[in-house]
XYZ file of C-alpha atoms in Angstrom:
609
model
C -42.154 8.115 97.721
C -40.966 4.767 95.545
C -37.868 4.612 94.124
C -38.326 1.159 92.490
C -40.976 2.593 89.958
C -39.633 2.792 86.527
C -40.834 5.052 84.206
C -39.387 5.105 80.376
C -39.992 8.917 79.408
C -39.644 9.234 75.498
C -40.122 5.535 75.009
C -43.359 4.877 73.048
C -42.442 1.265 71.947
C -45.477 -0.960 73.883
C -43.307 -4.306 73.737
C -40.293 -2.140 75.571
C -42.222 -0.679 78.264
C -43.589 -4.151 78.930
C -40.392 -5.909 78.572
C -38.324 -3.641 80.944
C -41.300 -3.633 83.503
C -41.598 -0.211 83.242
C -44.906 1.687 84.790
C -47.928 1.629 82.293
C -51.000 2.751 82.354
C -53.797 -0.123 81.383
C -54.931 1.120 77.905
C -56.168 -2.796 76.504
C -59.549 -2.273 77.389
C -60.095 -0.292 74.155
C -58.987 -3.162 71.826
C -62.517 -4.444 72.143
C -63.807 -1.558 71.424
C -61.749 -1.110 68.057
C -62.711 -4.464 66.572
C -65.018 -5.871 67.913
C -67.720 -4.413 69.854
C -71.128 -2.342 68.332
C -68.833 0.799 68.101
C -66.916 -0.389 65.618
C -65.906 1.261 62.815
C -64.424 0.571 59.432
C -61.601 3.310 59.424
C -61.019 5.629 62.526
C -59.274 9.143 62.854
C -58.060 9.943 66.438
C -57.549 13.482 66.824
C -55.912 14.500 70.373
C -53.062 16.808 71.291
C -49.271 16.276 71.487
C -47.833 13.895 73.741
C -51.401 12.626 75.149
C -50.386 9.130 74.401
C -51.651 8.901 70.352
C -48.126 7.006 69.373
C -47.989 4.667 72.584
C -51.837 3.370 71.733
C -50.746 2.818 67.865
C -47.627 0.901 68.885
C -49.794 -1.170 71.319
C -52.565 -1.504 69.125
C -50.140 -2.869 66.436
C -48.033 -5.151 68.690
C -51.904 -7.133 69.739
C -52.839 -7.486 65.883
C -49.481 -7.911 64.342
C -49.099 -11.327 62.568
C -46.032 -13.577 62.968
C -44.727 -13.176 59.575
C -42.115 -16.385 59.807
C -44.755 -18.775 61.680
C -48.333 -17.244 61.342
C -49.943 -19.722 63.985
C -47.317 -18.223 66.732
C -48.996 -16.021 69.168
C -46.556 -16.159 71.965
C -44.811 -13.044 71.664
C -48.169 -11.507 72.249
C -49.511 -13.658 74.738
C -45.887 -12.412 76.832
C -46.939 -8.948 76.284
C -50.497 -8.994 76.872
C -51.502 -11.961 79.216
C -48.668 -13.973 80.885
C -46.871 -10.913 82.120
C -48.320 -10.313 85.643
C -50.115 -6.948 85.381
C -53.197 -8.291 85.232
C -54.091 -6.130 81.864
C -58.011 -5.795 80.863
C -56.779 -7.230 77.588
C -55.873 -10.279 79.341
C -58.708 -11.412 80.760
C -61.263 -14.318 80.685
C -64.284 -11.901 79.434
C -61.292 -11.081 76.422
C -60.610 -14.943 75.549
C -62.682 -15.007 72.495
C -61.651 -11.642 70.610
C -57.831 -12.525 71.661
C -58.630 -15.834 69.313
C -60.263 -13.552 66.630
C -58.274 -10.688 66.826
C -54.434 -11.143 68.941
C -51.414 -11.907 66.281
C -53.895 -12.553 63.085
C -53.195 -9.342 60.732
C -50.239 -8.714 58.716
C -49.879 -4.853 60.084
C -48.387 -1.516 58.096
C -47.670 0.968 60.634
C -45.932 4.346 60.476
C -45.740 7.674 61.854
C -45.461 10.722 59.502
C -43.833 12.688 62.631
C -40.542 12.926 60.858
C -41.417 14.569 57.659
C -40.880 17.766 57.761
C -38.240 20.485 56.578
C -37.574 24.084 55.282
C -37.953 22.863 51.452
C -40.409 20.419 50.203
C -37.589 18.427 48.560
C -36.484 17.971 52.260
C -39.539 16.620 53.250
C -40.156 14.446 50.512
C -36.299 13.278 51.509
C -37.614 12.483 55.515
C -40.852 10.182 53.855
C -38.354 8.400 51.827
C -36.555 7.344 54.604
C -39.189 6.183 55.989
C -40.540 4.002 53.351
C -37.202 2.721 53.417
C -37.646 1.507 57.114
C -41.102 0.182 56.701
C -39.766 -1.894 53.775
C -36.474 -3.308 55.526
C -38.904 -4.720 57.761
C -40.551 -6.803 55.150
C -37.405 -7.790 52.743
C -38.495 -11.059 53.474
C -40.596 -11.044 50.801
C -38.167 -11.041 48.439
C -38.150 -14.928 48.745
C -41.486 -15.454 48.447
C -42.701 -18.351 46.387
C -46.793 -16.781 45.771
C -45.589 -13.275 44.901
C -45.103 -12.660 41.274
C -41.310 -11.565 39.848
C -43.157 -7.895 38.421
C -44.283 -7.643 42.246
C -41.089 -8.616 43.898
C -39.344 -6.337 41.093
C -41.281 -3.527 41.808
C -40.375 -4.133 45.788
C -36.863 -3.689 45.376
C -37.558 -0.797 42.964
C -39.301 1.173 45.726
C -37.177 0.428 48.050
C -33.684 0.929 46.380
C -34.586 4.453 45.134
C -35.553 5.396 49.060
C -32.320 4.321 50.467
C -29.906 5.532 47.641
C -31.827 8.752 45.622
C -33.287 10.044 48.890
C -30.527 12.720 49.369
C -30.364 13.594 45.342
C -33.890 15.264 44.848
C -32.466 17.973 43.707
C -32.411 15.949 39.809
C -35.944 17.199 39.309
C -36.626 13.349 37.605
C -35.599 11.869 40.930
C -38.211 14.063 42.266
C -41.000 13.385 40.379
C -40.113 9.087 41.230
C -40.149 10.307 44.582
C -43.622 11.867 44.499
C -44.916 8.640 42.654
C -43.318 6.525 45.307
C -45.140 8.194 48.320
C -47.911 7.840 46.459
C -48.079 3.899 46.171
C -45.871 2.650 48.391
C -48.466 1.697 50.922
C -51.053 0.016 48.879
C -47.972 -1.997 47.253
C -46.468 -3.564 49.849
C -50.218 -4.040 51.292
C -51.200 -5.885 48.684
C -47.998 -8.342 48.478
C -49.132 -8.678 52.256
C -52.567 -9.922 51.349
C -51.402 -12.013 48.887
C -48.462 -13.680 50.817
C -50.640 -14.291 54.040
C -54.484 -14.295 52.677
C -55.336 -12.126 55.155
C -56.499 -8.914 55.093
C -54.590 -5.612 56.677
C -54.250 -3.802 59.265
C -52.843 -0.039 58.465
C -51.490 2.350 61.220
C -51.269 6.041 60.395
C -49.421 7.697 63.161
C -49.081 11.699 63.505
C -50.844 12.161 60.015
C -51.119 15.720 59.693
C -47.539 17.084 60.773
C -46.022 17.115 57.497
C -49.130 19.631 57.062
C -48.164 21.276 59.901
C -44.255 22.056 58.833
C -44.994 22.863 55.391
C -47.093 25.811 56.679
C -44.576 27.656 58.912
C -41.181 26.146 56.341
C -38.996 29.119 55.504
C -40.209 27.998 51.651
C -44.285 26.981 52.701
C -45.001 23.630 50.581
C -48.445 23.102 51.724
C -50.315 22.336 48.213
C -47.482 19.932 47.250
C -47.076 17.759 50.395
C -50.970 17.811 50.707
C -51.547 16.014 47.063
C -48.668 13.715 48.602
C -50.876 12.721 51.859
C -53.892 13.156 49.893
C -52.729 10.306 47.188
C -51.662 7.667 50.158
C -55.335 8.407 51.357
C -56.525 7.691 47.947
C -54.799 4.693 47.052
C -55.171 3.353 50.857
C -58.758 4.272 52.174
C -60.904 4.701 49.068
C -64.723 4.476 49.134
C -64.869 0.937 47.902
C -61.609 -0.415 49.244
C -59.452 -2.757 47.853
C -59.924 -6.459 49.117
C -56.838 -5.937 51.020
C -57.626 -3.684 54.038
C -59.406 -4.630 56.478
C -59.314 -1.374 58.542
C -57.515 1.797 58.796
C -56.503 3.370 61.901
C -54.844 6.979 61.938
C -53.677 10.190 64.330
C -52.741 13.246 64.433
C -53.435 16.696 66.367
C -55.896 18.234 63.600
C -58.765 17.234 62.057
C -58.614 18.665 58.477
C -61.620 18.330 56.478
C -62.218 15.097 54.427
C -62.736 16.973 50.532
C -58.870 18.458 52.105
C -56.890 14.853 52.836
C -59.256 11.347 52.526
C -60.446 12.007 49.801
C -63.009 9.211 48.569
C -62.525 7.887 51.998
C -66.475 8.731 53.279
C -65.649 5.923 55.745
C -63.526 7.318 57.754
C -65.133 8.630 61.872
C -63.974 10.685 63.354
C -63.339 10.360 67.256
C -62.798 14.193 68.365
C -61.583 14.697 72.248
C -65.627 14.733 73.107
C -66.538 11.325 71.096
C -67.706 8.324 73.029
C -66.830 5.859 73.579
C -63.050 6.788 73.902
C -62.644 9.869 75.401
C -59.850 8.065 78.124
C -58.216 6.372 75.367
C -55.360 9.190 75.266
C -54.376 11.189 78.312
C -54.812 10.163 82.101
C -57.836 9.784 83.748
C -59.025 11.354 87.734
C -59.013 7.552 88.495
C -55.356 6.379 86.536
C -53.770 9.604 87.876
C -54.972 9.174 91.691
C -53.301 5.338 91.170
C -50.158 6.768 89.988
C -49.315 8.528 92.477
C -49.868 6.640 95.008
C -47.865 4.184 93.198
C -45.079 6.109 93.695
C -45.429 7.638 97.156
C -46.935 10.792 95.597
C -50.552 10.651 97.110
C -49.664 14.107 99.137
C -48.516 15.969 96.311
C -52.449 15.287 94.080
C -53.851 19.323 94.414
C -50.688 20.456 93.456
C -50.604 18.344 90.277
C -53.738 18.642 89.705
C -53.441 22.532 89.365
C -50.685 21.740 87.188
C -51.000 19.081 84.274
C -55.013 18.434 84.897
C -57.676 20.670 83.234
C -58.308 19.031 80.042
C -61.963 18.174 79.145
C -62.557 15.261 76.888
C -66.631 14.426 77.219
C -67.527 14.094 80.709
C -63.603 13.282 81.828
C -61.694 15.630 83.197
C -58.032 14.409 81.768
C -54.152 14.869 83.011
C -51.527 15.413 80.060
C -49.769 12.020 80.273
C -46.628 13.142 79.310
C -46.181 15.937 81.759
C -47.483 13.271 84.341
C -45.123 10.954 83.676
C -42.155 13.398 83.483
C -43.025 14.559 86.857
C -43.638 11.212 88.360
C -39.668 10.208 87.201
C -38.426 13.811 88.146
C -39.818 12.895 91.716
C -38.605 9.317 92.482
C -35.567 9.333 90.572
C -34.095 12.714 91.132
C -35.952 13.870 94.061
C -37.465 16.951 92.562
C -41.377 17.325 93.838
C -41.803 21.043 92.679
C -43.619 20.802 89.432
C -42.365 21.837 85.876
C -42.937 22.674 82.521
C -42.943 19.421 80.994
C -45.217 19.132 77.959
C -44.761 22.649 76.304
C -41.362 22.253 75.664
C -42.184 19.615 73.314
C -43.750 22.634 71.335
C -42.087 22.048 67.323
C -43.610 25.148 66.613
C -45.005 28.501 67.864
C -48.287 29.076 66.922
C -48.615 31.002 69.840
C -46.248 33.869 69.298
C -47.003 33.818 65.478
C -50.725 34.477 65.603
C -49.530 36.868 68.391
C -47.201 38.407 66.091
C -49.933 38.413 62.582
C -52.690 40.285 64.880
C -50.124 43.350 66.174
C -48.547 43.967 63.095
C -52.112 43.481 61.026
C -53.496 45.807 64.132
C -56.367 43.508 64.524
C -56.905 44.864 68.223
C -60.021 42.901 68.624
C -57.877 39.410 68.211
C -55.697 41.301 70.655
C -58.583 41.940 72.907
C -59.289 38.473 72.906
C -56.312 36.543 73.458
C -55.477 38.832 76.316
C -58.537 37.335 77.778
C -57.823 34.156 77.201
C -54.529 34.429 78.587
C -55.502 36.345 81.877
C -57.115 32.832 82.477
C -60.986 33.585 81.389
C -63.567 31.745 79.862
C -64.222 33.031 76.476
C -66.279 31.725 73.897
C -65.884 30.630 70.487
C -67.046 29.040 67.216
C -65.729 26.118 66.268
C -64.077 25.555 62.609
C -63.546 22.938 60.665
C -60.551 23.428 58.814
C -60.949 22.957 54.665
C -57.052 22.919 55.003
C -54.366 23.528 57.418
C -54.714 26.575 58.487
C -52.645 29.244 57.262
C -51.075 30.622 60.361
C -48.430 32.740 58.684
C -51.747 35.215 57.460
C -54.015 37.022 59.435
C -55.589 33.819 60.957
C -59.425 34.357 61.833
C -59.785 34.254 65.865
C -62.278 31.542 66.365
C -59.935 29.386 63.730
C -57.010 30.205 65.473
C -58.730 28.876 69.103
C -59.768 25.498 67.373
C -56.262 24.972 67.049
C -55.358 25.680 70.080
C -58.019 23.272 70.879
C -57.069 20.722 68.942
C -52.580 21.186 69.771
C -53.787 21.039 73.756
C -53.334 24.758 74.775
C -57.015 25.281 75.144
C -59.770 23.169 76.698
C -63.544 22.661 76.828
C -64.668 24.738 79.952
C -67.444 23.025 82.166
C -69.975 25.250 81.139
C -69.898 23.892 77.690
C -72.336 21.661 76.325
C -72.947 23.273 72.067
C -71.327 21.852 69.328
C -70.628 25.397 67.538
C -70.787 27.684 69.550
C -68.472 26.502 72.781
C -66.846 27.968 75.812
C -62.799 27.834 76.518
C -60.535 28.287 78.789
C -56.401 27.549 79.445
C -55.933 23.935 80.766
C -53.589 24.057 84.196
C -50.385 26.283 85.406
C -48.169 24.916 82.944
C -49.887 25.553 79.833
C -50.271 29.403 81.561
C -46.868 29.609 82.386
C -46.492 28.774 78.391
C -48.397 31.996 77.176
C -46.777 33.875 79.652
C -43.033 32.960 78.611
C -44.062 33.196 75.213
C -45.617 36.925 75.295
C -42.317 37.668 76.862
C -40.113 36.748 74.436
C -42.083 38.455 71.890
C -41.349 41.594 73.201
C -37.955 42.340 72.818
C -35.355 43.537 70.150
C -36.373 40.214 68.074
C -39.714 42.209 67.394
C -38.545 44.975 64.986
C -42.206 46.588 65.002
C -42.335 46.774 68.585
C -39.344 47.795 68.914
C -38.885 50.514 66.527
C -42.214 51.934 68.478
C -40.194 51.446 71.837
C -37.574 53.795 70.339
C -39.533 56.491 69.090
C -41.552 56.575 72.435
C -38.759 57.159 74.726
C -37.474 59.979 72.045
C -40.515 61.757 72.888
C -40.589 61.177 76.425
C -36.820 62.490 76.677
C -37.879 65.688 75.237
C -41.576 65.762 76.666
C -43.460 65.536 73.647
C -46.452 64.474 75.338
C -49.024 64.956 72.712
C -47.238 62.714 70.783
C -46.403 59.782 72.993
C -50.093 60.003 74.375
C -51.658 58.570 70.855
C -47.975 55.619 70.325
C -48.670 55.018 73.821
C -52.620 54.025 73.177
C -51.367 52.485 69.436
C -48.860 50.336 71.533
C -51.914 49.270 74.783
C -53.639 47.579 71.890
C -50.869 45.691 70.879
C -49.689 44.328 74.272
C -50.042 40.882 75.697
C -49.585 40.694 79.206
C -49.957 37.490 81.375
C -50.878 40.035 84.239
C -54.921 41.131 84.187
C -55.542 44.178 82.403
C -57.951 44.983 85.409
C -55.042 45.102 87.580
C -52.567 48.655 87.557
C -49.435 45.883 87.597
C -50.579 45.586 84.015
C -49.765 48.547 83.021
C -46.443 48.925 85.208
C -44.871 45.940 83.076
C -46.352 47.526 80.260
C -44.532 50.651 80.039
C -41.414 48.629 81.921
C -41.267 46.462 79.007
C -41.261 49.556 76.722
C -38.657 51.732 78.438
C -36.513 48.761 79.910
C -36.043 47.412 76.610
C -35.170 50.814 74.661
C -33.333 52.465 77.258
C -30.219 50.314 76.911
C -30.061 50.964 73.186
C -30.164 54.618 73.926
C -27.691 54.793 76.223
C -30.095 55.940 79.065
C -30.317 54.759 82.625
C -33.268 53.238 83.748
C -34.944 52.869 87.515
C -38.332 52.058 88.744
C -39.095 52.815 92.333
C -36.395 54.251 92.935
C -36.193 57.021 96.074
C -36.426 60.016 94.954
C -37.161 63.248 97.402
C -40.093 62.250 99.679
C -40.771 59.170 97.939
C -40.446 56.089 95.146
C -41.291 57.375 92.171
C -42.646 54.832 89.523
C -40.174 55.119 86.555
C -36.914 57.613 85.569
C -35.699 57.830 82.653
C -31.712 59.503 82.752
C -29.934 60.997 80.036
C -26.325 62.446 81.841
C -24.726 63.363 79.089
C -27.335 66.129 78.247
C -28.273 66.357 82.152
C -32.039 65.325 81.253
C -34.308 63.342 83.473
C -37.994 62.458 82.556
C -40.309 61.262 85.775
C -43.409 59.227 85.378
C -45.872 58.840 87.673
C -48.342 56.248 86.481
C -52.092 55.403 87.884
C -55.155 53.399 86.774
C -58.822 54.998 86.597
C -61.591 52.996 86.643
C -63.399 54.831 83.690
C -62.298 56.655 79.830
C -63.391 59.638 81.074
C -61.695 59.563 84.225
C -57.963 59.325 82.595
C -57.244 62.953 82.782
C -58.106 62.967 86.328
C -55.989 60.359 87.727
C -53.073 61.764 85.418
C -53.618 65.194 86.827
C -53.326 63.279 90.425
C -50.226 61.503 89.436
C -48.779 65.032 88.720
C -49.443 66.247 91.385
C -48.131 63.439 93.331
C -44.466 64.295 91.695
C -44.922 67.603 93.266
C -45.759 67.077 96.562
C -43.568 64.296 97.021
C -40.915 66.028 95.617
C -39.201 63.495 93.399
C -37.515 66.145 91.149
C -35.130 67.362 93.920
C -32.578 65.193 93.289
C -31.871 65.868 89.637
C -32.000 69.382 90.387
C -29.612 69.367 92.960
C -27.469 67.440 90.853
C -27.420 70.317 88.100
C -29.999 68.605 85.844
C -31.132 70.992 83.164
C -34.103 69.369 81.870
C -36.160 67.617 84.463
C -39.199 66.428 82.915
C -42.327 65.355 85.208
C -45.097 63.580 83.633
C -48.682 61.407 84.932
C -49.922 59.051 83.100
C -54.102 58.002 83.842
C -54.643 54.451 82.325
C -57.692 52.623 81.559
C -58.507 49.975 79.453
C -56.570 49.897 76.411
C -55.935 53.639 76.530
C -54.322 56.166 78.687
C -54.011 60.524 78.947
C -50.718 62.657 79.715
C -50.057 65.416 81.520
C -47.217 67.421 81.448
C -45.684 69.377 84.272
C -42.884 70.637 81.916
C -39.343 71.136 82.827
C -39.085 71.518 86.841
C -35.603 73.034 86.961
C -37.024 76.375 86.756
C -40.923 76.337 87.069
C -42.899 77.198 90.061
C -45.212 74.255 89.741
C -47.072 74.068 93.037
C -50.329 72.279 94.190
């Protein structure tokens, strides 16, 4: 293990990494590809997960191209970065001399990330895209004193860029808001075009993280989604039309989800798409076997490959099998700089929001138990298969999502992969990633089953209600209503399943009725599965739970669970304690349903087998 590896978690500035001589894995070799090879395109979408790398690639992609604005012929800050620096980058060498003439430091470059804009209102998302037209345009103030630019241009510069830094926080004035809206609108192809007439050259624009305003407008406490889309959908329009302006010479742009063309670039038929399966850059974004394998033993890690492997690798992208790079790189600097080797949940804790638990929560309360069905699946680690959507618009994820949609976003957000088996377009097979993104579902099903739940728990109530007065043909039918409701990270083949199903149930509710719970406790002969006590009213309800194989062999195995409670004797205890209602009741499970039978109150029945 190497402790003189440094690794710059969070940073996603290019020049920094390479500056500070931090670790970096060799990403140059796709510059060629971009602009200037037989693959190239006119305008490119990238769509990959979260933190696979998508910002990191923009910032290096703009730091190659970008222009010297004060001295145009100057390409030494990027020859430091990308050839005279040691590393031996692909970028840098001799087969690269004659793009780096063409291509290294000659485009004026607009680049910026729409990760920011987001917010519970859409005034307060319009606000965060202010400020960051206010950034992008403190960067060029220099053209304030240009000599070629016209005084309307220049005018209209400090227009723009006055009303970001001073009105941003007064949207509220609905006139300030409409400016606003008209701002976002044209900013971009304004300052392009005082770009391209300043230099003569044509430019370069960087779209980073396009789609999450999309994304927070749909789960906002006030949704926004039409309003901010017409906003994303004008820069499109005014930035990547059909017949572009003489200004751009090529669009680059990011983001998790691929939303249909007619949605957001509009008039914009030249955009490609490069989806996690599209040549030739599916290990543009993420880690490869081969980058990974060199990382590690980089940092002394060699010995510790299967067990990261289980952990961060899994991901498909064509014919690669891909690590997440930020979970990678998180464990890499948890290792040699604090001397923790046991791996962690890195990359789902970047999570901004929880689709998870909120298509989760949609499918119980809409009692869709097929989507129920499905994800339970999924989650117990299967292969399932899907069909894959295109989405007309951001998916609406606070209705009753359709399943197959809902999976192509967990596609697309990186907690869902290609499985091997796969080789359709439509019609695909899936699978969870690695440990972590397991551990993920698993944490999250938990959560969703507590008090926070007011469905579920208002069911958890009522159930142990009846079970306290031994209602059973009552709790049989909420007990089969709640099985189809249930997410478990433990397989629903397995009788553990159903053990942390009804502990969930009766743990949770117990407290709030002011019952004692125990599972396993000893009791007679024996450790019975689950007691419910009520002292005050001297009541105790036994459960004896088993699994059958079959439907039709439920009544059976609940019949054997009863009889279990007899012959091991579990209500002794209570009843020498002066209980007056000791309840005994077996439970048969299978599948998603279960029978009950009763044994009635054993203080003073001659129940015998």
């Amino acid at each position: 293990m190497k402790k003189d590896v440094l690794f710059l978690t969070g940073i996603e500035n290019f020049s920094t990494i390479i500056e500070k001589d931090a670790y970096y894995v060799d990403k140059t070799s796709y510059l060629k590809e971009l602009f200037m090879s037989s693959s190239e395109v006119m305008n490119a979408l990238f769509i990959r997960p979260r933190r696979f790398g998508k910002t990191l690639n923009m910032n290096m992609i703009k730091s190659f191209c970008e222009l010297n604005y004060q001295n145009p012929g100057d390409k030494s800050d990027q020859k430091k970065l990308f050839v005279d620096n040691g590393r031996n980058l692909a970028v840098a060498g001799d087969d690269y001399k004659e793009f780096r003439e063409k291509i290294m430091g000659e485009f004026p470059v607009i680049s910026i990330s729409f990760r920011g804009v987001e917010g519970n209102t859409f005034q307060s998302a319009v606000s965060g895209l202010l400020g960051i037209i206010a950034e992008l345009y403190k960067r060029f103030l220099f053209l304030r004193e240009s000599v070629k630019l016209s005084e309307e241009r220049i005018k209209q510069f400090n227009e723009i860029y006055s009303f970001c830094t001073t009105k941003y926080k007064k949207l509220s004035d609905p006139d300030n808001l409409n400016e606003a809206i008209v701002i976002c609108g044209s900013f971009l192809a304004t300052l392009a075009e005082m770009l391209y007439r300043e230099y003569g050259r044509k430019i370069l624009v960087i779209i980073d993280e396009y789609d999450v305003p999309l994304q927070k407008a749909v789960i906002a406490e006030e949704p926004y989604y039409n309003k901010i889309l017409e906003i994303i959908r004008k820069i499109s329009v005014t930035t990547f039309k059909q017949n572009p302006d003489p200004w751009l010479y090529k669009g680059i742009v990011s983001g998790c989800l691929r939303v249909a063309h007619q949605s957001v670039f509009t008039d914009a038929n030249n955009f490609t798409t490069f989806g996690m399966n599209a040549e030739p850059y599916t290990g543009f974004f993420g880690f490869t076997e081969e980058e990974t394998h060199k990382l590690l033993a980089d940092c002394g890690l060699s010995e510790k490959e299967n067990e990261v492997k289980e952990w961060y690798d899994g991901y498909r992208f064509g014919d690669k099998h891909i690590y997440c790079p930020w979970s990678l790189i998180s464990y890499c600097y948890a290792a040699t700089q604090k001397d923790i080797y046991a791996p962690q949940q890195f990359w789902v804790n970047t999570s901004g929001n929880d689709i998870v638990s909120m298509f989760a929560k949609n499918s119980i309360e809409a009692h869709d138990s097929g989507n129920v069905d499905r994800l339970q699946q999924f989650s117990d680690r299967n292969i399932i298969e899907i069909s894959l959507k295109e989405f007309t618009t951001y998916p609406d994820i606070n209705n009753n999502m359709d399943f197959d949609i809902f999976m192509t976003l967990m596609l697309h957000t990186g907690y869902a992969t290609y499985a091997e088996e796969t080789n359709s377009c439509d019609k695909v097979k899936i699978r969870i990633p690695n440990n972590e993104v397991a551990l993920c579902f698993k944490s999250k099903f938990e959560n969703f089953y507590t008090k926070n739940n007011h469905h579920w728990f208002n069911q958890t109530l009522s159930l142990v209600d009846l079970l306290m007065e031994n209602k059973t043909e009552e709790a049989q039918p909420l007990i089969s209503t709640m099985l189809k409701e249930f997410l478990s990270i433990r397989n629903s083949g397995d009788e553990l399943y159903y053990h942390g199903f009804m502990t969930g149930i009766l743990g949770i509710a117990a407290s709030t009725k002011g019952l004692e719970y125990h599972e396993e406790i000893e009791t007679g002969t024996g450790f019975s599965d689950i007691v419910l006590t009520n002292y005050d009213t001297k009541t105790a309800c036994i459960i004896e739970m088993k699994k059958a194989q079959e439907l039709d062999d439920c009544y059976d195995v609940a019949l054997d669970a009863t009889k279990q409670i007899i012959q091991k004797d579990y209500a002794s205890k209570f009843i020498s304690k002066r209980y007056k209602n000791v309840y005994g009741i077996g439970i048969g499970f299978a599948k998603k349903s279960c029978e009950m039978v009763s044994l009635g109150n054993l203080t003073h029945s001659s129940v015998s087998v």
